[in-house]
Amino acid sequence: MSGRYARPLLIAFLVACAADLVGQLTGPGWLHLGAKPLLMPLLAGYALARRGPGLLIAALLCGWAGDVLLLADSDLAFLVGMAWFAAGHVCYLVLFGRARGALLPALAYAVVLTVFVALLWDGLPGGLRVPMAGYSLLLTAMAYRSGVLGRYAATGGALFLLSDALIATGVAHWPQLPAAGFWVMLTYVAAQLLLTLGALSPVAEEAGPGAYRERSISI
């Protein structure tokens, strides 16, 4: 795909994000249902136009499959959607390579994971406890490892963790923020965008030998 399509695709992604978030705030279900399935294909198209790595595009398309499945209100769709997101996290982890991350963030993420899963455990449906704990471990590993590609990706990884934590508290029937769906989607789309920008323009000194690199930081 030609690079001249990159900016229009990014703008289209941002417009779709805005439409989805407006739908979350104002309530017309059709706006969310129509916009959400467009988000990750548009972002993947932008990454492709920027000649991004195949693993990044695969991660975004796995996110698209998860997005579509989570539109259905059923435990089975939730589990299958979670599996697709897990596959996306694996793609990200392989993309990040083997560069060493800092010790302090690793300890912080480990504490957050342990405490959060322990607090959620009793509130989760029995059939979701083990799958969600395994998924949380994979997601936390992705969030921690994202730092090897620089600050954009590190922030994206942290926001992805926050977005899914908000979903998990809803599954566990914790009290929710007003317009909870808005905050879930805002943190999610920001996470995927920042991970994409980080993968396309990582800080060379922070990227390991196995990580994708591109010195250009233009959008």
PDB file of C-alpha atoms in Angstrom:
ATOM      1  CA  MET A   1       0.000   0.000   0.000  1.00  0.00           C
ATOM      2  CA  SER A   2       1.331   3.409  -0.943  1.00  0.00           C
ATOM      3  CA  GLY A   3       2.526   5.739   1.798  1.00  0.00           C
ATOM      4  CA  ARG A   4       0.265   8.494   0.491  1.00  0.00           C
ATOM      5  CA  TYR A   5      -2.689   6.656   2.049  1.00  0.00           C
ATOM      6  CA  ALA A   6      -1.175   6.736   5.538  1.00  0.00           C
ATOM      7  CA  ARG A   7      -2.463  10.140   6.646  1.00  0.00           C
ATOM      8  CA  PRO A   8      -6.016   9.669   5.274  1.00  0.00           C
ATOM      9  CA  LEU A   9      -6.232   6.293   6.994  1.00  0.00           C
ATOM     10  CA  LEU A  10      -5.036   7.785  10.290  1.00  0.00           C
ATOM     11  CA  ILE A  11      -7.596  10.581   9.997  1.00  0.00           C
ATOM     12  CA  ALA A  12     -10.323   8.033   9.207  1.00  0.00           C
ATOM     13  CA  PHE A  13      -9.284   6.045  12.301  1.00  0.00           C
ATOM     14  CA  LEU A  14      -9.503   9.167  14.487  1.00  0.00           C
ATOM     15  CA  VAL A  15     -12.931  10.017  13.049  1.00  0.00           C
ATOM     16  CA  ALA A  16     -14.138   6.475  13.770  1.00  0.00           C
ATOM     17  CA  CYS A  17     -12.758   6.787  17.307  1.00  0.00           C
ATOM     18  CA  ALA A  18     -14.638  10.046  17.811  1.00  0.00           C
ATOM     19  CA  ALA A  19     -17.859   8.511  16.489  1.00  0.00           C
ATOM     20  CA  ASP A  20     -17.529   5.511  18.781  1.00  0.00           C
ATOM     21  CA  LEU A  21     -16.817   7.678  21.834  1.00  0.00           C
ATOM     22  CA  VAL A  22     -19.750   9.981  21.052  1.00  0.00           C
ATOM     23  CA  GLY A  23     -21.927   6.884  20.788  1.00  0.00           C
ATOM     24  CA  GLN A  24     -20.718   5.728  24.193  1.00  0.00           C
ATOM     25  CA  LEU A  25     -21.548   9.093  25.762  1.00  0.00           C
ATOM     26  CA  THR A  26     -24.838   9.918  24.061  1.00  0.00           C
ATOM     27  CA  GLY A  27     -26.341   6.468  23.832  1.00  0.00           C
ATOM     28  CA  PRO A  28     -27.300   5.616  20.226  1.00  0.00           C
ATOM     29  CA  GLY A  29     -26.249   1.976  20.063  1.00  0.00           C
ATOM     30  CA  TRP A  30     -26.009   1.994  16.273  1.00  0.00           C
ATOM     31  CA  LEU A  31     -23.153   4.502  16.380  1.00  0.00           C
ATOM     32  CA  HIS A  32     -21.006   2.256  18.589  1.00  0.00           C
ATOM     33  CA  LEU A  33     -21.991  -0.863  16.632  1.00  0.00           C
ATOM     34  CA  GLY A  34     -21.081   0.819  13.359  1.00  0.00           C
ATOM     35  CA  ALA A  35     -17.861   2.516  14.415  1.00  0.00           C
ATOM     36  CA  LYS A  36     -16.173  -0.085  16.595  1.00  0.00           C
ATOM     37  CA  PRO A  37     -15.599  -2.703  13.834  1.00  0.00           C
ATOM     38  CA  LEU A  38     -13.889  -0.022  11.706  1.00  0.00           C
ATOM     39  CA  LEU A  39     -11.272   0.992  14.247  1.00  0.00           C
ATOM     40  CA  MET A  40      -8.599  -1.674  14.045  1.00  0.00           C
ATOM     41  CA  PRO A  41      -8.825  -2.272  10.259  1.00  0.00           C
ATOM     42  CA  LEU A  42      -8.241   1.447   9.698  1.00  0.00           C
ATOM     43  CA  LEU A  43      -5.316   1.487  12.134  1.00  0.00           C
ATOM     44  CA  ALA A  44      -3.909  -1.675  10.546  1.00  0.00           C
ATOM     45  CA  GLY A  45      -4.261  -0.019   7.138  1.00  0.00           C
ATOM     46  CA  TYR A  46      -2.320   2.973   8.440  1.00  0.00           C
ATOM     47  CA  ALA A  47       0.438   0.663   9.750  1.00  0.00           C
ATOM     48  CA  LEU A  48       0.528  -1.125   6.410  1.00  0.00           C
ATOM     49  CA  ALA A  49       0.771   2.175   4.524  1.00  0.00           C
ATOM     50  CA  ARG A  50       3.679   3.111   6.807  1.00  0.00           C
ATOM     51  CA  ARG A  51       5.306  -0.242   5.910  1.00  0.00           C
ATOM     52  CA  GLY A  52       4.958  -1.459   9.468  1.00  0.00           C
ATOM     53  CA  PRO A  53       5.955  -4.959  10.524  1.00  0.00           C
ATOM     54  CA  GLY A  54       3.613  -7.844   9.855  1.00  0.00           C
ATOM     55  CA  LEU A  55       3.402  -8.693  13.556  1.00  0.00           C
ATOM     56  CA  LEU A  56       2.020  -5.239  14.318  1.00  0.00           C
ATOM     57  CA  ILE A  57      -0.643  -5.592  11.645  1.00  0.00           C
ATOM     58  CA  ALA A  58      -1.464  -9.099  12.897  1.00  0.00           C
ATOM     59  CA  ALA A  59      -1.827  -7.779  16.468  1.00  0.00           C
ATOM     60  CA  LEU A  60      -4.221  -5.058  15.324  1.00  0.00           C
ATOM     61  CA  LEU A  61      -6.322  -7.504  13.297  1.00  0.00           C
ATOM     62  CA  CYS A  62      -6.498  -9.847  16.287  1.00  0.00           C
ATOM     63  CA  GLY A  63      -7.808  -6.842  18.206  1.00  0.00           C
ATOM     64  CA  TRP A  64     -10.408  -6.314  15.482  1.00  0.00           C
ATOM     65  CA  ALA A  65     -11.631  -9.903  15.865  1.00  0.00           C
ATOM     66  CA  GLY A  66     -11.844  -9.404  19.621  1.00  0.00           C
ATOM     67  CA  ASP A  67     -13.702  -6.107  19.194  1.00  0.00           C
ATOM     68  CA  VAL A  68     -16.338  -7.688  16.975  1.00  0.00           C
ATOM     69  CA  LEU A  69     -16.853 -10.664  19.269  1.00  0.00           C
ATOM     70  CA  LEU A  70     -17.228  -8.476  22.356  1.00  0.00           C
ATOM     71  CA  LEU A  71     -20.150  -6.720  20.692  1.00  0.00           C
ATOM     72  CA  ALA A  72     -22.130  -9.897  21.402  1.00  0.00           C
ATOM     73  CA  ASP A  73     -23.460 -10.208  24.944  1.00  0.00           C
ATOM     74  CA  SER A  74     -22.567 -13.801  25.805  1.00  0.00           C
ATOM     75  CA  ASP A  75     -19.970 -15.631  27.885  1.00  0.00           C
ATOM     76  CA  LEU A  76     -18.833 -17.669  24.879  1.00  0.00           C
ATOM     77  CA  ALA A  77     -18.275 -14.576  22.731  1.00  0.00           C
ATOM     78  CA  PHE A  78     -16.402 -12.981  25.636  1.00  0.00           C
ATOM     79  CA  LEU A  79     -14.084 -15.993  25.993  1.00  0.00           C
ATOM     80  CA  VAL A  80     -13.413 -16.275  22.255  1.00  0.00           C
ATOM     81  CA  GLY A  81     -12.876 -12.516  22.014  1.00  0.00           C
ATOM     82  CA  MET A  82     -10.452 -12.691  24.918  1.00  0.00           C
ATOM     83  CA  ALA A  83      -8.585 -15.458  23.091  1.00  0.00           C
ATOM     84  CA  TRP A  84      -8.196 -13.213  20.045  1.00  0.00           C
ATOM     85  CA  PHE A  85      -6.868 -10.375  22.181  1.00  0.00           C
ATOM     86  CA  ALA A  86      -4.467 -12.853  23.792  1.00  0.00           C
ATOM     87  CA  ALA A  87      -3.222 -13.791  20.315  1.00  0.00           C
ATOM     88  CA  GLY A  88      -2.669 -10.088  19.649  1.00  0.00           C
ATOM     89  CA  HIS A  89      -0.606  -9.770  22.820  1.00  0.00           C
ATOM     90  CA  VAL A  90       1.539 -12.705  21.698  1.00  0.00           C
ATOM     91  CA  CYS A  91       2.143 -10.891  18.395  1.00  0.00           C
ATOM     92  CA  TYR A  92       3.192  -7.786  20.308  1.00  0.00           C
ATOM     93  CA  LEU A  93       5.502  -9.776  22.583  1.00  0.00           C
ATOM     94  CA  VAL A  94       7.279 -11.375  19.629  1.00  0.00           C
ATOM     95  CA  LEU A  95       7.504  -7.951  17.959  1.00  0.00           C
ATOM     96  CA  PHE A  96       9.176  -6.475  21.038  1.00  0.00           C
ATOM     97  CA  GLY A  97      12.052  -8.925  20.762  1.00  0.00           C
ATOM     98  CA  ARG A  98      14.409  -9.967  23.545  1.00  0.00           C
ATOM     99  CA  ALA A  99      15.765  -6.655  24.765  1.00  0.00           C
ATOM    100  CA  ARG A 100      15.958  -6.433  28.540  1.00  0.00           C
ATOM    101  CA  GLY A 101      13.435  -4.241  30.294  1.00  0.00           C
ATOM    102  CA  ALA A 102      13.982  -2.274  33.491  1.00  0.00           C
ATOM    103  CA  LEU A 103      13.643  -4.121  36.783  1.00  0.00           C
ATOM    104  CA  LEU A 104      11.530  -1.561  38.669  1.00  0.00           C
ATOM    105  CA  PRO A 105       8.628  -1.542  36.139  1.00  0.00           C
ATOM    106  CA  ALA A 106       8.698  -5.347  36.127  1.00  0.00           C
ATOM    107  CA  LEU A 107       8.263  -5.434  39.906  1.00  0.00           C
ATOM    108  CA  ALA A 108       5.533  -2.785  39.775  1.00  0.00           C
ATOM    109  CA  TYR A 109       3.577  -4.676  37.099  1.00  0.00           C
ATOM    110  CA  ALA A 110       3.972  -7.953  39.034  1.00  0.00           C
ATOM    111  CA  VAL A 111       2.560  -6.363  42.200  1.00  0.00           C
ATOM    112  CA  VAL A 112      -0.336  -4.773  40.297  1.00  0.00           C
ATOM    113  CA  LEU A 113      -1.192  -8.083  38.615  1.00  0.00           C
ATOM    114  CA  THR A 114      -1.082 -10.087  41.843  1.00  0.00           C
ATOM    115  CA  VAL A 115      -3.149  -7.625  43.879  1.00  0.00           C
ATOM    116  CA  PHE A 116      -5.713  -6.991  41.141  1.00  0.00           C
ATOM    117  CA  VAL A 117      -6.359 -10.675  40.390  1.00  0.00           C
ATOM    118  CA  ALA A 118      -6.617 -11.431  44.116  1.00  0.00           C
ATOM    119  CA  LEU A 119      -9.171  -8.651  44.601  1.00  0.00           C
ATOM    120  CA  LEU A 120     -11.224  -9.683  41.566  1.00  0.00           C
ATOM    121  CA  TRP A 121     -11.153 -13.427  42.119  1.00  0.00           C
ATOM    122  CA  ASP A 122     -14.230 -13.912  44.298  1.00  0.00           C
ATOM    123  CA  GLY A 123     -16.356 -11.615  42.138  1.00  0.00           C
ATOM    124  CA  LEU A 124     -15.619 -13.389  38.857  1.00  0.00           C
ATOM    125  CA  PRO A 125     -17.890 -16.131  37.507  1.00  0.00           C
ATOM    126  CA  GLY A 126     -16.335 -19.531  38.169  1.00  0.00           C
ATOM    127  CA  GLY A 127     -15.847 -20.359  34.491  1.00  0.00           C
ATOM    128  CA  LEU A 128     -13.987 -17.103  33.836  1.00  0.00           C
ATOM    129  CA  ARG A 129     -11.554 -17.079  36.755  1.00  0.00           C
ATOM    130  CA  VAL A 130      -8.732 -19.164  35.297  1.00  0.00           C
ATOM    131  CA  PRO A 131      -9.028 -17.811  31.713  1.00  0.00           C
ATOM    132  CA  MET A 132      -9.056 -14.224  32.948  1.00  0.00           C
ATOM    133  CA  ALA A 133      -6.107 -14.825  35.277  1.00  0.00           C
ATOM    134  CA  GLY A 134      -4.097 -16.327  32.403  1.00  0.00           C
ATOM    135  CA  TYR A 135      -5.097 -13.514  30.086  1.00  0.00           C
ATOM    136  CA  SER A 136      -4.171 -10.936  32.729  1.00  0.00           C
ATOM    137  CA  LEU A 137      -0.701 -12.452  33.040  1.00  0.00           C
ATOM    138  CA  LEU A 138      -0.178 -12.279  29.266  1.00  0.00           C
ATOM    139  CA  LEU A 139      -1.515  -8.727  29.061  1.00  0.00           C
ATOM    140  CA  THR A 140       0.694  -7.580  31.925  1.00  0.00           C
ATOM    141  CA  ALA A 141       3.741  -9.128  30.266  1.00  0.00           C
ATOM    142  CA  MET A 142       2.887  -7.260  27.050  1.00  0.00           C
ATOM    143  CA  ALA A 143       2.395  -3.982  28.939  1.00  0.00           C
ATOM    144  CA  TYR A 144       5.756  -4.359  30.669  1.00  0.00           C
ATOM    145  CA  ARG A 145       7.664  -5.422  27.552  1.00  0.00           C
ATOM    146  CA  SER A 146       6.191  -2.605  25.454  1.00  0.00           C
ATOM    147  CA  GLY A 147       8.666  -0.263  27.129  1.00  0.00           C
ATOM    148  CA  VAL A 148      11.504  -1.593  24.972  1.00  0.00           C
ATOM    149  CA  LEU A 149      10.083   0.411  22.055  1.00  0.00           C
ATOM    150  CA  GLY A 150      10.093   3.729  23.866  1.00  0.00           C
ATOM    151  CA  ARG A 151       7.652   5.975  25.700  1.00  0.00           C
ATOM    152  CA  TYR A 152       4.806   5.864  23.180  1.00  0.00           C
ATOM    153  CA  ALA A 153       4.631   2.087  23.264  1.00  0.00           C
ATOM    154  CA  ALA A 154       5.147   1.945  27.051  1.00  0.00           C
ATOM    155  CA  THR A 155       2.222   4.314  27.582  1.00  0.00           C
ATOM    156  CA  GLY A 156       0.143   2.297  25.135  1.00  0.00           C
ATOM    157  CA  GLY A 157       0.864  -0.916  27.000  1.00  0.00           C
ATOM    158  CA  ALA A 158      -0.118   0.655  30.324  1.00  0.00           C
ATOM    159  CA  LEU A 159      -3.346   2.045  28.853  1.00  0.00           C
ATOM    160  CA  PHE A 160      -4.219  -1.368  27.381  1.00  0.00           C
ATOM    161  CA  LEU A 161      -3.855  -2.834  30.868  1.00  0.00           C
ATOM    162  CA  LEU A 162      -6.048  -0.085  32.319  1.00  0.00           C
ATOM    163  CA  SER A 163      -8.730  -0.558  29.653  1.00  0.00           C
ATOM    164  CA  ASP A 164      -8.999  -4.282  30.271  1.00  0.00           C
ATOM    165  CA  ALA A 165      -8.921  -3.724  34.039  1.00  0.00           C
ATOM    166  CA  LEU A 166     -12.016  -1.540  33.655  1.00  0.00           C
ATOM    167  CA  ILE A 167     -13.723  -4.346  31.737  1.00  0.00           C
ATOM    168  CA  ALA A 168     -12.710  -6.880  34.394  1.00  0.00           C
ATOM    169  CA  THR A 169     -14.192  -4.794  37.205  1.00  0.00           C
ATOM    170  CA  GLY A 170     -17.480  -4.780  35.313  1.00  0.00           C
ATOM    171  CA  VAL A 171     -17.390  -8.570  34.951  1.00  0.00           C
ATOM    172  CA  ALA A 172     -16.736  -8.816  38.703  1.00  0.00           C
ATOM    173  CA  HIS A 173     -19.678  -6.454  39.397  1.00  0.00           C
ATOM    174  CA  TRP A 174     -17.613  -3.732  41.015  1.00  0.00           C
ATOM    175  CA  PRO A 175     -19.080  -0.198  41.099  1.00  0.00           C
ATOM    176  CA  GLN A 176     -18.487   1.432  37.732  1.00  0.00           C
ATOM    177  CA  LEU A 177     -17.517   4.920  36.623  1.00  0.00           C
ATOM    178  CA  PRO A 178     -20.212   7.017  34.941  1.00  0.00           C
ATOM    179  CA  ALA A 179     -20.191   6.271  31.193  1.00  0.00           C
ATOM    180  CA  ALA A 180     -17.951   3.258  31.846  1.00  0.00           C
ATOM    181  CA  GLY A 181     -17.958   2.190  28.184  1.00  0.00           C
ATOM    182  CA  PHE A 182     -16.552   5.573  27.190  1.00  0.00           C
ATOM    183  CA  TRP A 183     -13.514   5.154  29.453  1.00  0.00           C
ATOM    184  CA  VAL A 184     -12.953   1.583  28.300  1.00  0.00           C
ATOM    185  CA  MET A 185     -12.948   2.613  24.650  1.00  0.00           C
ATOM    186  CA  LEU A 186     -10.949   5.823  25.190  1.00  0.00           C
ATOM    187  CA  THR A 187      -8.113   3.967  26.929  1.00  0.00           C
ATOM    188  CA  TYR A 188      -8.296   1.100  24.412  1.00  0.00           C
ATOM    189  CA  VAL A 189      -8.064   3.154  21.208  1.00  0.00           C
ATOM    190  CA  ALA A 190      -5.347   5.344  22.741  1.00  0.00           C
ATOM    191  CA  ALA A 191      -3.442   2.186  23.703  1.00  0.00           C
ATOM    192  CA  GLN A 192      -3.571   0.663  20.238  1.00  0.00           C
ATOM    193  CA  LEU A 193      -2.627   3.945  18.576  1.00  0.00           C
ATOM    194  CA  LEU A 194       0.348   4.514  20.886  1.00  0.00           C
ATOM    195  CA  LEU A 195       1.534   0.913  20.487  1.00  0.00           C
ATOM    196  CA  THR A 196       1.316   1.373  16.721  1.00  0.00           C
ATOM    197  CA  LEU A 197       3.247   4.656  16.768  1.00  0.00           C
ATOM    198  CA  GLY A 198       5.825   3.109  19.075  1.00  0.00           C
ATOM    199  CA  ALA A 199       6.274   0.106  16.799  1.00  0.00           C
ATOM    200  CA  LEU A 200       6.625   2.350  13.747  1.00  0.00           C
ATOM    201  CA  SER A 201       8.980   4.841  15.397  1.00  0.00           C
ATOM    202  CA  PRO A 202      10.748   3.258  18.365  1.00  0.00           C
ATOM    203  CA  VAL A 203      13.619   4.882  20.194  1.00  0.00           C
ATOM    204  CA  ALA A 204      16.598   3.104  18.657  1.00  0.00           C
ATOM    205  CA  GLU A 205      18.550   2.908  21.910  1.00  0.00           C
ATOM    206  CA  GLU A 206      15.653   1.201  23.688  1.00  0.00           C
ATOM    207  CA  ALA A 207      14.856  -1.325  20.936  1.00  0.00           C
ATOM    208  CA  GLY A 208      16.571  -4.685  21.256  1.00  0.00           C
ATOM    209  CA  PRO A 209      18.121  -6.757  18.477  1.00  0.00           C
ATOM    210  CA  GLY A 210      14.890  -8.654  17.928  1.00  0.00           C
ATOM    211  CA  ALA A 211      12.656  -5.596  17.951  1.00  0.00           C
ATOM    212  CA  TYR A 212      11.345  -3.805  14.876  1.00  0.00           C
ATOM    213  CA  ARG A 213      13.059  -0.476  14.214  1.00  0.00           C
ATOM    214  CA  GLU A 214      12.373   2.485  12.028  1.00  0.00           C
ATOM    215  CA  ARG A 215      14.110   5.797  12.677  1.00  0.00           C
ATOM    216  CA  SER A 216      11.490   7.986  11.045  1.00  0.00           C
ATOM    217  CA  ILE A 217       9.063   9.530  13.526  1.00  0.00           C
ATOM    218  CA  SER A 218       6.760  11.206  11.021  1.00  0.00           C
ATOM    219  CA  ILE A 219       3.058  10.422  11.008  1.00  0.00           C
TER     220      ILE A 219
END
